[in-house]
mmCIF file of C-alpha atoms in Angstrom:
data_model
loop_
_atom_site.group_PDB
_atom_site.id
_atom_site.type_symbol
_atom_site.label_atom_id
_atom_site.label_comp_id
_atom_site.label_asym_id
_atom_site.label_seq_id
_atom_site.Cartn_x
_atom_site.Cartn_y
_atom_site.Cartn_z
ATOM 1 C CA TYR F 5 -96.895 -50.771 75.635
ATOM 2 C CA LEU F 6 -93.950 -51.778 77.800
ATOM 3 C CA GLN F 7 -95.283 -49.656 80.674
ATOM 4 C CA ILE F 8 -98.685 -51.347 80.379
ATOM 5 C CA ILE F 9 -97.059 -54.788 80.330
ATOM 6 C CA ASP F 10 -94.871 -53.876 83.324
ATOM 7 C CA LYS F 11 -97.848 -52.529 85.308
ATOM 8 C CA ASN F 12 -99.938 -55.635 84.634
ATOM 9 C CA LEU F 13 -97.017 -57.960 85.359
ATOM 10 C CA ASN F 14 -96.487 -56.268 88.748
ATOM 11 C CA ARG F 15 -100.196 -56.581 89.463
ATOM 12 C CA LEU F 16 -100.131 -60.307 88.643
ATOM 13 C CA ILE F 17 -97.065 -60.835 90.835
ATOM 14 C CA ARG F 18 -98.829 -59.039 93.699
ATOM 15 C CA LEU F 19 -101.978 -61.118 93.167
ATOM 16 C CA VAL F 20 -100.069 -64.434 93.169
ATOM 17 C CA SER F 21 -98.082 -63.367 96.228
ATOM 18 C CA ASP F 22 -101.265 -62.330 98.070
ATOM 19 C CA LEU F 23 -103.004 -65.594 97.140
ATOM 20 C CA PHE F 24 -100.005 -67.594 98.314
ATOM 21 C CA ASP F 25 -99.834 -65.697 101.633
ATOM 22 C CA PHE F 26 -103.561 -65.965 102.245
ATOM 23 C CA THR F 27 -103.636 -69.672 101.416
ATOM 24 C CA LYS F 28 -100.772 -70.347 103.821
ATOM 25 C CA ILE F 29 -102.472 -68.350 106.576
ATOM 26 C CA GLU F 30 -105.838 -70.072 106.068
ATOM 27 C CA ALA F 31 -104.180 -73.508 106.014
ATOM 28 C CA ARG F 32 -102.215 -72.586 109.155
ATOM 29 C CA LYS F 33 -98.972 -73.354 107.331
ATOM 30 C CA ILE F 34 -97.136 -70.242 108.470
ATOM 31 C CA GLU F 35 -94.430 -70.612 111.058
ATOM 32 C CA TRP F 36 -94.845 -67.589 113.317
ATOM 33 C CA SER F 37 -91.736 -66.172 114.953
ATOM 34 C CA PHE F 38 -92.765 -64.062 117.949
ATOM 35 C CA GLU F 39 -89.933 -61.983 119.380
ATOM 36 C CA GLU F 40 -89.926 -58.811 121.421
ATOM 37 C CA GLU F 41 -89.374 -56.046 118.861
ATOM 38 C CA ASN F 42 -89.468 -52.251 118.847
ATOM 39 C CA LEU F 43 -92.702 -51.304 117.055
ATOM 40 C CA THR F 44 -91.682 -47.626 116.826
ATOM 41 C CA VAL F 45 -88.487 -48.491 114.934
ATOM 42 C CA LEU F 46 -90.418 -50.826 112.617
ATOM 43 C CA ILE F 47 -92.929 -48.086 111.741
ATOM 44 C CA GLU F 48 -90.080 -45.652 111.020
ATOM 45 C CA GLU F 49 -88.375 -48.231 108.758
ATOM 46 C CA VAL F 50 -91.598 -48.924 106.840
ATOM 47 C CA ILE F 51 -92.156 -45.195 106.322
ATOM 48 C CA GLU F 52 -88.630 -44.900 104.935
ATOM 49 C CA ILE F 53 -89.204 -47.852 102.573
ATOM 50 C CA ILE F 54 -92.558 -46.591 101.308
ATOM 51 C CA SER F 55 -91.767 -42.857 101.162
ATOM 52 C CA PRO F 56 -90.922 -42.877 97.403
ATOM 53 C CA LEU F 57 -94.551 -43.830 96.708
ATOM 54 C CA SER F 58 -95.798 -40.976 98.885
ATOM 55 C CA LEU F 59 -93.457 -38.507 97.147
ATOM 56 C CA ASP F 60 -94.750 -39.594 93.730
ATOM 57 C CA LYS F 61 -98.306 -38.925 94.879
ATOM 58 C CA LYS F 62 -97.321 -35.752 96.799
ATOM 59 C CA VAL F 63 -98.658 -37.193 100.040
ATOM 60 C CA GLY F 64 -96.791 -36.493 103.277
ATOM 61 C CA ILE F 65 -96.431 -39.026 106.068
ATOM 62 C CA ARG F 66 -96.318 -37.831 109.670
ATOM 63 C CA PHE F 67 -95.503 -40.213 112.498
ATOM 64 C CA ASP F 68 -95.542 -38.963 116.041
ATOM 65 C CA GLY F 69 -93.682 -41.822 117.665
ATOM 66 C CA ALA F 70 -94.158 -41.948 121.411
ATOM 67 C CA GLY F 71 -90.707 -43.368 122.116
ATOM 68 C CA ASP F 72 -89.755 -47.021 122.110
ATOM 69 C CA GLN F 73 -92.721 -49.384 122.247
ATOM 70 C CA PHE F 74 -91.835 -53.048 122.555
ATOM 71 C CA VAL F 75 -94.278 -55.717 121.392
ATOM 72 C CA GLU F 76 -93.912 -59.478 121.071
ATOM 73 C CA MET F 77 -94.573 -59.963 117.356
ATOM 74 C CA ASP F 78 -93.585 -61.635 114.126
ATOM 75 C CA LEU F 79 -91.574 -58.726 112.716
ATOM 76 C CA GLU F 80 -91.865 -59.720 109.054
ATOM 77 C CA ARG F 81 -95.646 -60.153 109.225
ATOM 78 C CA ILE F 82 -96.325 -56.918 111.113
ATOM 79 C CA GLU F 83 -94.121 -55.149 108.573
ATOM 80 C CA GLN F 84 -96.384 -56.642 105.885
ATOM 81 C CA VAL F 85 -99.454 -55.210 107.675
ATOM 82 C CA LEU F 86 -97.875 -51.760 107.995
ATOM 83 C CA VAL F 87 -96.749 -51.698 104.344
ATOM 84 C CA ASN F 88 -100.225 -52.705 103.185
ATOM 85 C CA LEU F 89 -102.090 -50.173 105.331
ATOM 86 C CA ILE F 90 -99.719 -47.276 104.592
ATOM 87 C CA ASP F 91 -99.657 -48.137 100.871
ATOM 88 C CA ASN F 92 -103.476 -48.130 100.854
ATOM 89 C CA ALA F 93 -103.510 -44.790 102.671
ATOM 90 C CA ILE F 94 -101.213 -43.333 100.009
ATOM 91 C CA LYS F 95 -103.280 -44.771 97.137
ATOM 92 C CA TYR F 96 -106.563 -43.452 98.501
ATOM 93 C CA SER F 97 -105.270 -40.055 99.662
ATOM 94 C CA ASP F 98 -105.783 -36.901 97.694
ATOM 95 C CA PRO F 99 -102.564 -35.268 96.414
ATOM 96 C CA ASN F 100 -100.997 -32.617 98.655
ATOM 97 C CA THR F 101 -102.446 -34.126 101.822
ATOM 98 C CA GLU F 102 -100.898 -35.934 104.759
ATOM 99 C CA ILE F 103 -101.165 -39.356 106.343
ATOM 100 C CA ASP F 104 -101.054 -39.385 110.139
ATOM 101 C CA ILE F 105 -99.672 -42.439 111.932
ATOM 102 C CA THR F 106 -100.059 -42.589 115.692
ATOM 103 C CA THR F 107 -99.546 -45.156 118.415
ATOM 104 C CA VAL F 108 -101.241 -45.390 121.781
ATOM 105 C CA GLU F 109 -99.721 -47.613 124.432
ATOM 106 C CA ASN F 110 -101.395 -49.037 127.505
ATOM 107 C CA PRO F 111 -100.060 -51.617 129.975
ATOM 108 C CA GLN F 112 -101.241 -54.633 127.917
ATOM 109 C CA SER F 113 -101.175 -53.464 124.283
ATOM 110 C CA VAL F 114 -100.252 -50.919 121.634
ATOM 111 C CA THR F 115 -102.735 -49.528 119.106
ATOM 112 C CA VAL F 116 -101.495 -48.228 115.751
ATOM 113 C CA SER F 117 -103.708 -45.847 113.745
ATOM 114 C CA ILE F 118 -103.157 -44.812 110.125
ATOM 115 C CA LYS F 119 -105.349 -41.944 108.926
ATOM 116 C CA ASP F 120 -105.490 -40.712 105.342
ATOM 117 C CA GLN F 121 -107.221 -37.736 103.747
ATOM 118 C CA GLY F 122 -108.992 -39.097 100.731
ATOM 119 C CA VAL F 123 -112.076 -40.738 99.330
ATOM 120 C CA GLY F 124 -113.109 -42.608 102.469
ATOM 121 C CA VAL F 125 -114.961 -45.900 102.592
ATOM 122 C CA PRO F 126 -118.761 -46.047 102.361
ATOM 123 C CA GLU F 127 -120.265 -47.021 105.717
ATOM 124 C CA GLU F 128 -121.942 -50.093 104.250
ATOM 125 C CA ASP F 129 -118.525 -51.370 103.077
ATOM 126 C CA LEU F 130 -116.801 -51.027 106.465
ATOM 127 C CA VAL F 131 -118.259 -54.337 107.648
ATOM 128 C CA ARG F 132 -116.886 -56.308 104.686
ATOM 129 C CA ILE F 133 -113.600 -54.656 103.674
ATOM 130 C CA PHE F 134 -111.592 -57.208 105.671
ATOM 131 C CA ASP F 135 -113.246 -60.124 103.815
ATOM 132 C CA LYS F 136 -111.186 -61.850 101.124
ATOM 133 C CA PHE F 137 -111.708 -60.551 97.590
ATOM 134 C CA SER F 138 -113.597 -57.548 98.911
ATOM 135 C CA THR F 139 -112.902 -54.198 97.283
ATOM 136 C CA SER F 140 -114.507 -50.862 97.926
ATOM 137 C CA PRO F 141 -115.685 -48.867 94.927
ATOM 138 C CA THR F 142 -113.736 -45.640 94.588
ATOM 139 C CA GLY F 143 -115.665 -43.838 91.924
ATOM 140 C CA SER F 144 -113.711 -43.064 88.782
ATOM 141 C CA ASN F 145 -110.303 -43.726 90.328
ATOM 142 C CA SER F 146 -109.725 -47.197 88.895
ATOM 143 C CA GLN F 147 -105.967 -46.957 89.505
ATOM 144 C CA THR F 148 -106.536 -47.681 93.186
ATOM 145 C CA GLU F 149 -108.219 -51.042 92.674
ATOM 146 C CA GLY F 150 -106.469 -53.973 94.304
ATOM 147 C CA THR F 151 -106.832 -57.709 94.593
ATOM 148 C CA GLY F 152 -109.185 -57.627 97.553
ATOM 149 C CA LEU F 153 -106.774 -59.719 99.608
ATOM 150 C CA GLY F 154 -104.543 -57.136 101.306
ATOM 151 C CA LEU F 155 -106.903 -56.249 104.151
ATOM 152 C CA ALA F 156 -107.948 -59.890 104.592
ATOM 153 C CA ILE F 157 -104.275 -60.813 104.988
ATOM 154 C CA CYS F 158 -103.794 -57.948 107.468
ATOM 155 C CA LYS F 159 -106.767 -59.184 109.483
ATOM 156 C CA ALA F 160 -105.458 -62.758 109.534
ATOM 157 C CA ILE F 161 -101.999 -61.614 110.653
ATOM 158 C CA ILE F 162 -103.347 -59.350 113.393
ATOM 159 C CA GLU F 163 -105.707 -62.075 114.635
ATOM 160 C CA ALA F 164 -102.797 -64.560 114.697
ATOM 161 C CA HIS F 165 -101.150 -62.049 117.057
ATOM 162 C CA ASN F 166 -104.309 -62.082 119.233
ATOM 163 C CA GLY F 167 -104.972 -58.502 118.207
ATOM 164 C CA THR F 168 -107.849 -56.671 116.580
ATOM 165 C CA ILE F 169 -108.126 -54.585 113.412
ATOM 166 C CA TRP F 170 -110.898 -52.223 112.354
ATOM 167 C CA ALA F 171 -111.608 -49.145 110.238
ATOM 168 C CA GLU F 172 -113.475 -45.887 110.621
ATOM 169 C CA SER F 173 -114.296 -43.615 107.724
ATOM 170 C CA ILE F 174 -116.004 -40.411 106.738
ATOM 171 C CA ARG F 175 -116.939 -40.658 103.055
ATOM 172 C CA GLY F 176 -115.091 -38.073 100.978
ATOM 173 C CA ILE F 177 -112.917 -36.920 103.895
ATOM 174 C CA SER F 178 -110.772 -39.657 105.453
ATOM 175 C CA SER F 179 -110.344 -43.231 106.578
ATOM 176 C CA THR F 180 -108.529 -44.457 109.662
ATOM 177 C CA PHE F 181 -107.329 -48.030 110.018
ATOM 178 C CA HIS F 182 -106.465 -49.194 113.528
ATOM 179 C CA PHE F 183 -104.896 -52.350 114.843
ATOM 180 C CA THR F 184 -104.073 -53.384 118.385
ATOM 181 C CA LEU F 185 -101.326 -55.801 119.347
ATOM 182 C CA PRO F 186 -100.900 -57.272 122.823
ATOM 183 C CA LYS F 187 -97.446 -56.605 124.239
ATOM 184 C CA ARG F 188 -97.022 -60.224 125.326
ATOM 185 C CA GLN F 189 -98.352 -63.200 123.394
ATOM 186 C CA ASN F 190 -98.496 -65.501 126.431
ATOM 187 C CA GLN F 191 -100.795 -63.014 128.226
ATOM 188 C CA ALA F 192 -103.046 -62.779 125.174
ATOM 189 C CA ARG F 193 -103.407 -66.564 124.894
ATOM 190 C CA ASN F 194 -104.511 -67.013 128.534
#
């Protein structure tokens, strides 16, 4: 019973935290702190933080960092996006598979891609998964259900950075979530 109480308490804490974050973002009450930061180092730190979850599920995480990639960003908020997307990839991956994280840099931006090997997202759900309170049915795996706010928060954060976020999926095989961040915020706002 204590494990059930603990699990539900953690879920409620996550829900309240997500609601609070989303409300602040929608009300434009967040103070953004854009600094030039090393995105590669941030991804490596997030992988280190989240790796116990991947070990529990027997899911590997592979990141082929392409060297230092500096982006003007709010470090705490982009960390929140990475944690959410990697956590989702772990939850929806089949055991004994691997998550691939890649970055592609061009002169104006960096694109991060997180690909899992799991249930995938039905094509009809791809257009709405970034809407608030939207969840994608996952068959009998009810343990993966969330609040429906995580991806909406990610979208709001990425858009506040003048970036884009989107997903591609092959049902029953994999999903890939991508987001692009401009290297310089002043260039993106012009």
